[in-house]
Amino acid sequence: MLNKRTFLNSALAAAVLAGSFLAPAPVVAQDAITWKAVTLHRNGESYKKWLWFQEEAAKRTDGRLQVEILTFPEVGLTGTDVLRVMESGLISIAEVSTGYVSGDFPLIEGTDLPGMVGSIDQSREVYDAWFDKVVLPNSDAMGGKVFSTFVWGSIYLFTAEPITTAADFKGLKIRVFAPAQARMVEELGGEPISMPISEVYSALQRGVIDGMITGADQIKPMSAWEVTPNITDIGIAPLGAYIVISQKAWDGLPEDIQQILTDMQDEFTDVGWSTGTENTKIGLEIGREHGMSISIPASPELQDEMRAVAVSDIAPWWKERVGAEGAAKFDEIILPIVEKAAAE
């Protein structure tokens, strides 16, 4: 019987042999290197960062670096296992979402704790600082070379019935995708359910779950207004993520191409955050067009209740998870940014 890693690598190899899912770049050098870039999905504006990278990598290397874009489902992955297969080299570069990999690397979730960060601009500031001072020094835990960051967009609670106070969570089964979210739902009396986004719509239809935590970019592809017409801001930070390059893929590049990509890092990050910001704007506009009830910001009562849970439970719980050194990093790097924003 195949073990999980062998199965995943076989699935990845099959996808690689199947060829590109997009038209190749128009200029291809004879000695071109082909990278497999893996993204969670093709939905929303955030996906366009990969189209930018594909085009710019080919253009700036005179066709010597070609990028094929695949999705996690296309290569048999869910996103939670990306760190464990990055070393295989079958994935060249991939998105690493904090909530999906925090079980392997708990420190990565410090930027996304509920109740701490309230805007995309503030989230970018937190990510930039955490990237330099925590993530880069722990690159081994990330499965390869940490290249840049991006944001999916703002994260909200989607439910069939309105949520106005913390008491409304009691008994609800809520889809989550990160340990801190699960902790928050439990503290509020709900039941956290973990499942891939591809399974969520049918689970909502069948009553398996009562709501979901996800981004505004999922409103259109999921037709969210059909099953969860209520959107509530529950104080979850805008969902950022990382772009990681397999060390094997990086080491296989000539030095001049490595330098070209290094020169692209800041631009790639800027594109990743600007497209994610558009995700939120466009998603909420679509929600309004379909008559969704949007509570952003939430009622003052719910905001106070969520903040209390964040301070009294989520932050202490997470600090215990990561230990004294991780807790000290949080207090040194993230807390001053959060406190500055609260004082403004």
XYZ file of C-alpha atoms in Angstrom:
344
model
C 0.000 0.000 0.000
C 1.281 3.474 -0.854
C 1.968 5.749 2.065
C 0.558 9.289 2.009
C 3.724 10.975 0.813
C 4.226 8.416 -2.012
C 0.606 8.903 -3.093
C 0.943 12.681 -3.067
C 4.146 12.566 -5.057
C 2.529 10.210 -7.572
C -0.386 12.607 -7.974
C 1.983 15.489 -8.445
C 3.992 13.557 -11.020
C 0.815 12.744 -12.959
C -0.127 16.403 -13.038
C 3.353 17.333 -14.183
C 3.211 14.825 -17.033
C -0.175 16.150 -18.078
C 1.450 19.436 -19.114
C 0.454 23.036 -18.709
C -3.106 24.126 -17.955
C -2.462 27.499 -19.582
C -1.019 28.585 -22.898
C 2.800 28.797 -22.717
C 4.586 32.119 -22.743
C 5.190 33.292 -26.288
C 8.998 33.237 -26.025
C 10.619 29.963 -24.961
C 14.385 29.559 -24.980
C 15.858 26.241 -26.044
C 17.409 25.715 -22.612
C 14.271 26.848 -20.754
C 13.644 25.704 -17.198
C 10.003 24.949 -16.390
C 8.636 25.583 -12.912
C 5.395 24.174 -11.520
C 3.600 26.902 -9.547
C 0.785 25.651 -7.314
C -2.045 27.879 -6.110
C -5.020 27.108 -3.887
C -7.530 27.991 -6.627
C -8.065 30.261 -9.628
C -10.882 32.304 -8.061
C -10.867 36.041 -7.635
C -8.343 38.775 -8.257
C -5.573 37.202 -6.157
C -4.967 34.573 -8.817
C -3.771 37.325 -11.154
C -0.528 37.629 -9.199
C 0.455 34.279 -10.703
C -0.300 35.489 -14.223
C 1.929 38.493 -13.504
C 4.725 36.246 -12.230
C 4.380 33.875 -15.193
C 4.657 36.724 -17.699
C 7.425 38.632 -15.926
C 9.572 35.567 -15.264
C 9.530 34.651 -18.953
C 10.087 38.231 -20.120
C 12.906 39.116 -17.735
C 14.790 35.858 -18.365
C 14.335 36.003 -22.162
C 12.196 32.883 -22.021
C 14.667 30.834 -19.959
C 12.257 30.437 -17.023
C 8.750 29.231 -17.855
C 6.044 28.938 -15.197
C 3.118 26.514 -15.408
C 0.272 27.270 -13.006
C -1.589 24.400 -11.306
C -4.040 24.270 -8.392
C -3.844 22.121 -5.291
C -6.848 19.972 -6.346
C -5.270 19.407 -9.768
C -2.189 17.882 -8.155
C -4.028 15.949 -5.452
C -3.275 18.264 -2.519
C -5.482 20.140 -0.065
C -2.981 22.834 0.929
C -2.393 21.450 4.423
C 0.275 19.074 3.106
C 2.252 21.495 0.967
C 5.203 21.837 3.362
C 5.687 18.090 3.477
C 5.897 17.699 -0.299
C 7.819 20.872 -1.150
C 11.128 19.052 -0.732
C 10.221 16.574 -3.480
C 10.959 19.171 -6.139
C 7.779 18.287 -8.060
C 6.387 21.563 -6.716
C 8.696 24.419 -7.686
C 6.879 27.341 -6.074
C 3.629 27.417 -4.111
C 1.275 29.353 -1.894
C 1.576 28.533 1.781
C -1.471 29.723 3.727
C -0.826 30.325 7.415
C -3.869 28.487 8.736
C -3.184 25.418 6.619
C 0.359 24.875 7.877
C 0.272 26.224 11.428
C 0.106 22.659 12.751
C 3.616 22.120 11.354
C 4.863 25.639 12.126
C 2.730 27.320 14.859
C 4.713 30.577 14.799
C 3.404 31.351 11.319
C -0.106 31.934 12.698
C 0.930 34.886 14.865
C -0.024 37.342 12.104
C -3.573 35.999 11.790
C -4.901 35.659 15.335
C -8.565 36.694 15.611
C -9.162 40.078 17.168
C -5.655 41.453 16.628
C -5.568 43.050 13.172
C -8.428 44.983 11.642
C -7.383 46.174 8.162
C -5.385 45.053 5.152
C -2.920 47.931 5.564
C -2.295 46.933 9.170
C -2.003 43.297 8.132
C 0.658 44.206 5.555
C 2.645 46.006 8.237
C 2.433 42.970 10.522
C 3.381 40.549 7.740
C 6.367 42.616 6.626
C 7.761 42.678 10.163
C 7.013 38.992 10.897
C 8.476 37.946 7.522
C 11.832 39.579 8.230
C 12.206 38.764 11.907
C 10.483 35.385 12.346
C 9.672 33.577 9.102
C 12.958 34.050 7.230
C 15.069 32.873 10.186
C 12.847 29.750 10.273
C 12.894 29.022 6.535
C 13.606 25.326 7.145
C 10.154 24.990 8.702
C 8.601 26.484 5.555
C 9.804 23.729 3.234
C 12.020 25.930 1.070
C 13.031 29.493 0.273
C 10.426 31.968 1.555
C 10.065 34.385 -1.346
C 7.234 36.845 -0.694
C 3.868 37.460 0.964
C 0.391 38.258 -0.339
C -3.153 38.633 0.970
C -6.278 36.766 -0.082
C -8.437 39.537 1.301
C -10.564 40.202 4.353
C -12.092 37.238 6.191
C -15.652 37.100 7.478
C -18.272 34.772 8.938
C -20.955 33.633 6.471
C -24.161 32.185 7.962
C -27.732 31.339 7.044
C -29.074 33.258 10.057
C -27.888 36.698 11.276
C -25.223 36.862 13.984
C -25.602 39.859 16.274
C -24.153 38.697 19.619
C -21.738 36.032 20.821
C -24.709 34.006 22.093
C -25.771 33.403 18.497
C -22.770 31.108 18.000
C -24.056 28.541 20.468
C -24.591 25.174 18.808
C -23.577 26.320 15.324
C -21.261 24.156 13.247
C -18.828 26.532 11.557
C -16.276 25.686 8.885
C -12.832 26.937 9.937
C -9.388 26.588 8.358
C -7.005 27.516 11.173
C -6.458 26.376 14.778
C -6.996 29.882 16.208
C -10.349 30.122 14.414
C -11.332 26.752 15.847
C -10.405 27.908 19.329
C -12.489 31.070 18.906
C -15.583 29.178 17.707
C -15.290 26.738 20.617
C -14.996 29.571 23.137
C -18.182 31.078 21.728
C -20.108 27.804 22.129
C -19.989 26.649 18.516
C -18.454 23.572 16.922
C -15.531 24.141 14.534
C -15.466 21.932 11.440
C -12.419 21.631 9.203
C -12.969 20.891 5.509
C -11.590 21.991 2.122
C -13.382 24.963 0.578
C -14.405 22.757 -2.365
C -16.690 20.733 -0.040
C -18.242 23.625 1.853
C -21.151 24.562 -0.440
C -22.653 21.071 -0.486
C -22.138 20.769 3.277
C -24.090 23.994 3.772
C -26.826 22.805 1.419
C -27.202 19.528 3.321
C -27.117 21.166 6.739
C -23.872 19.437 7.707
C -22.576 22.862 8.728
C -24.348 26.117 9.562
C -21.786 28.614 8.400
C -18.255 29.179 7.170
C -15.285 31.409 7.786
C -13.767 32.443 4.465
C -12.895 35.415 2.306
C -15.023 37.756 0.250
C -13.348 36.364 -2.874
C -15.394 33.181 -2.409
C -18.791 34.934 -2.661
C -19.044 34.690 -6.446
C -17.506 31.243 -7.138
C -19.522 29.668 -4.309
C -22.763 31.596 -4.972
C -22.604 32.235 -1.235
C -25.847 34.227 -1.240
C -27.754 30.990 -1.890
C -26.681 29.239 1.323
C -25.202 31.925 3.601
C -26.911 35.270 2.930
C -25.480 36.906 6.075
C -21.920 38.253 6.287
C -20.531 39.308 9.663
C -17.198 40.858 10.568
C -15.996 38.870 13.589
C -12.574 40.469 13.901
C -10.483 37.944 11.993
C -7.406 39.447 10.385
C -7.251 39.765 6.594
C -5.837 36.439 5.426
C -2.256 36.783 4.298
C -0.007 34.007 3.045
C 3.463 33.233 1.759
C 5.048 32.277 -1.540
C 7.678 29.581 -1.020
C 10.171 28.245 -3.567
C 11.375 24.658 -3.313
C 15.045 24.676 -2.351
C 15.678 22.092 -5.054
C 14.071 24.338 -7.677
C 15.996 27.389 -6.472
C 19.340 25.577 -6.418
C 18.686 24.387 -9.969
C 18.617 27.948 -11.333
C 21.635 29.696 -12.838
C 22.886 32.539 -10.658
C 21.720 35.237 -13.069
C 18.128 33.940 -12.992
C 18.272 33.737 -9.195
C 19.237 37.419 -9.183
C 16.415 38.313 -11.586
C 13.893 36.639 -9.287
C 15.424 38.296 -6.233
C 14.963 41.654 -7.958
C 11.272 40.750 -8.500
C 10.523 39.968 -4.846
C 9.246 43.363 -3.725
C 7.158 43.802 -6.875
C 5.627 40.330 -6.484
C 4.707 41.178 -2.898
C 3.094 44.474 -3.928
C 1.077 42.738 -6.669
C 0.009 40.067 -4.172
C -1.349 42.613 -1.714
C -3.010 44.868 -4.279
C -4.868 42.003 -5.990
C -5.977 40.664 -2.613
C -7.326 44.069 -1.661
C -9.380 44.062 -4.855
C -10.741 40.620 -3.878
C -12.494 42.114 -0.866
C -13.863 45.130 -2.712
C -15.233 43.144 -5.662
C -16.540 40.285 -3.515
C -18.580 42.545 -1.252
C -19.953 44.436 -4.248
C -21.193 41.135 -5.677
C -22.705 40.243 -2.310
C -24.623 43.509 -2.203
C -25.874 42.964 -5.752
C -27.356 39.634 -4.617
C -29.021 41.089 -1.548
C -26.696 39.701 1.110
C -26.936 41.231 4.585
C -23.493 42.659 5.364
C -22.569 43.595 8.943
C -19.195 45.279 8.491
C -18.321 46.423 11.055
C -20.320 44.221 13.369
C -22.548 45.609 16.092
C -20.658 47.340 18.938
C -21.811 44.596 21.312
C -20.391 41.813 19.136
C -17.155 43.733 18.560
C -16.637 44.073 22.312
C -17.407 40.387 22.876
C -15.005 39.250 20.150
C -12.243 41.511 21.443
C -12.692 40.113 24.941
C -12.329 36.549 23.664
C -9.207 37.509 21.714
C -7.516 39.108 24.706
C -8.577 36.700 27.441
C -8.309 33.411 25.551
C -6.910 33.404 21.992
C -3.673 35.292 22.647
C -2.760 33.383 25.858
C -3.648 30.043 24.194
C -1.470 30.794 21.167
C 1.445 31.978 23.293
C 1.321 28.708 25.200
C 1.368 26.821 21.877
C 4.512 28.535 20.630
C 6.361 28.731 23.931
C 8.182 31.541 25.681
C 10.407 32.491 22.736
C 7.464 32.723 20.305
C 5.404 34.679 22.831
C 8.269 37.123 23.300
C 8.492 37.616 19.524
C 4.767 38.377 19.400
C 5.083 40.980 22.174
C 8.145 42.523 20.531
C 6.975 42.618 16.890
C 3.186 42.380 16.530
C 1.807 43.832 19.752
C 3.256 47.349 19.203
C 1.638 47.497 15.740
C -1.717 46.383 17.159
C -1.523 48.853 20.048
C -0.532 51.711 17.737
C -3.579 51.092 15.539
C -5.873 50.864 18.571
C -4.629 54.216 19.830
C -5.205 56.037 16.526
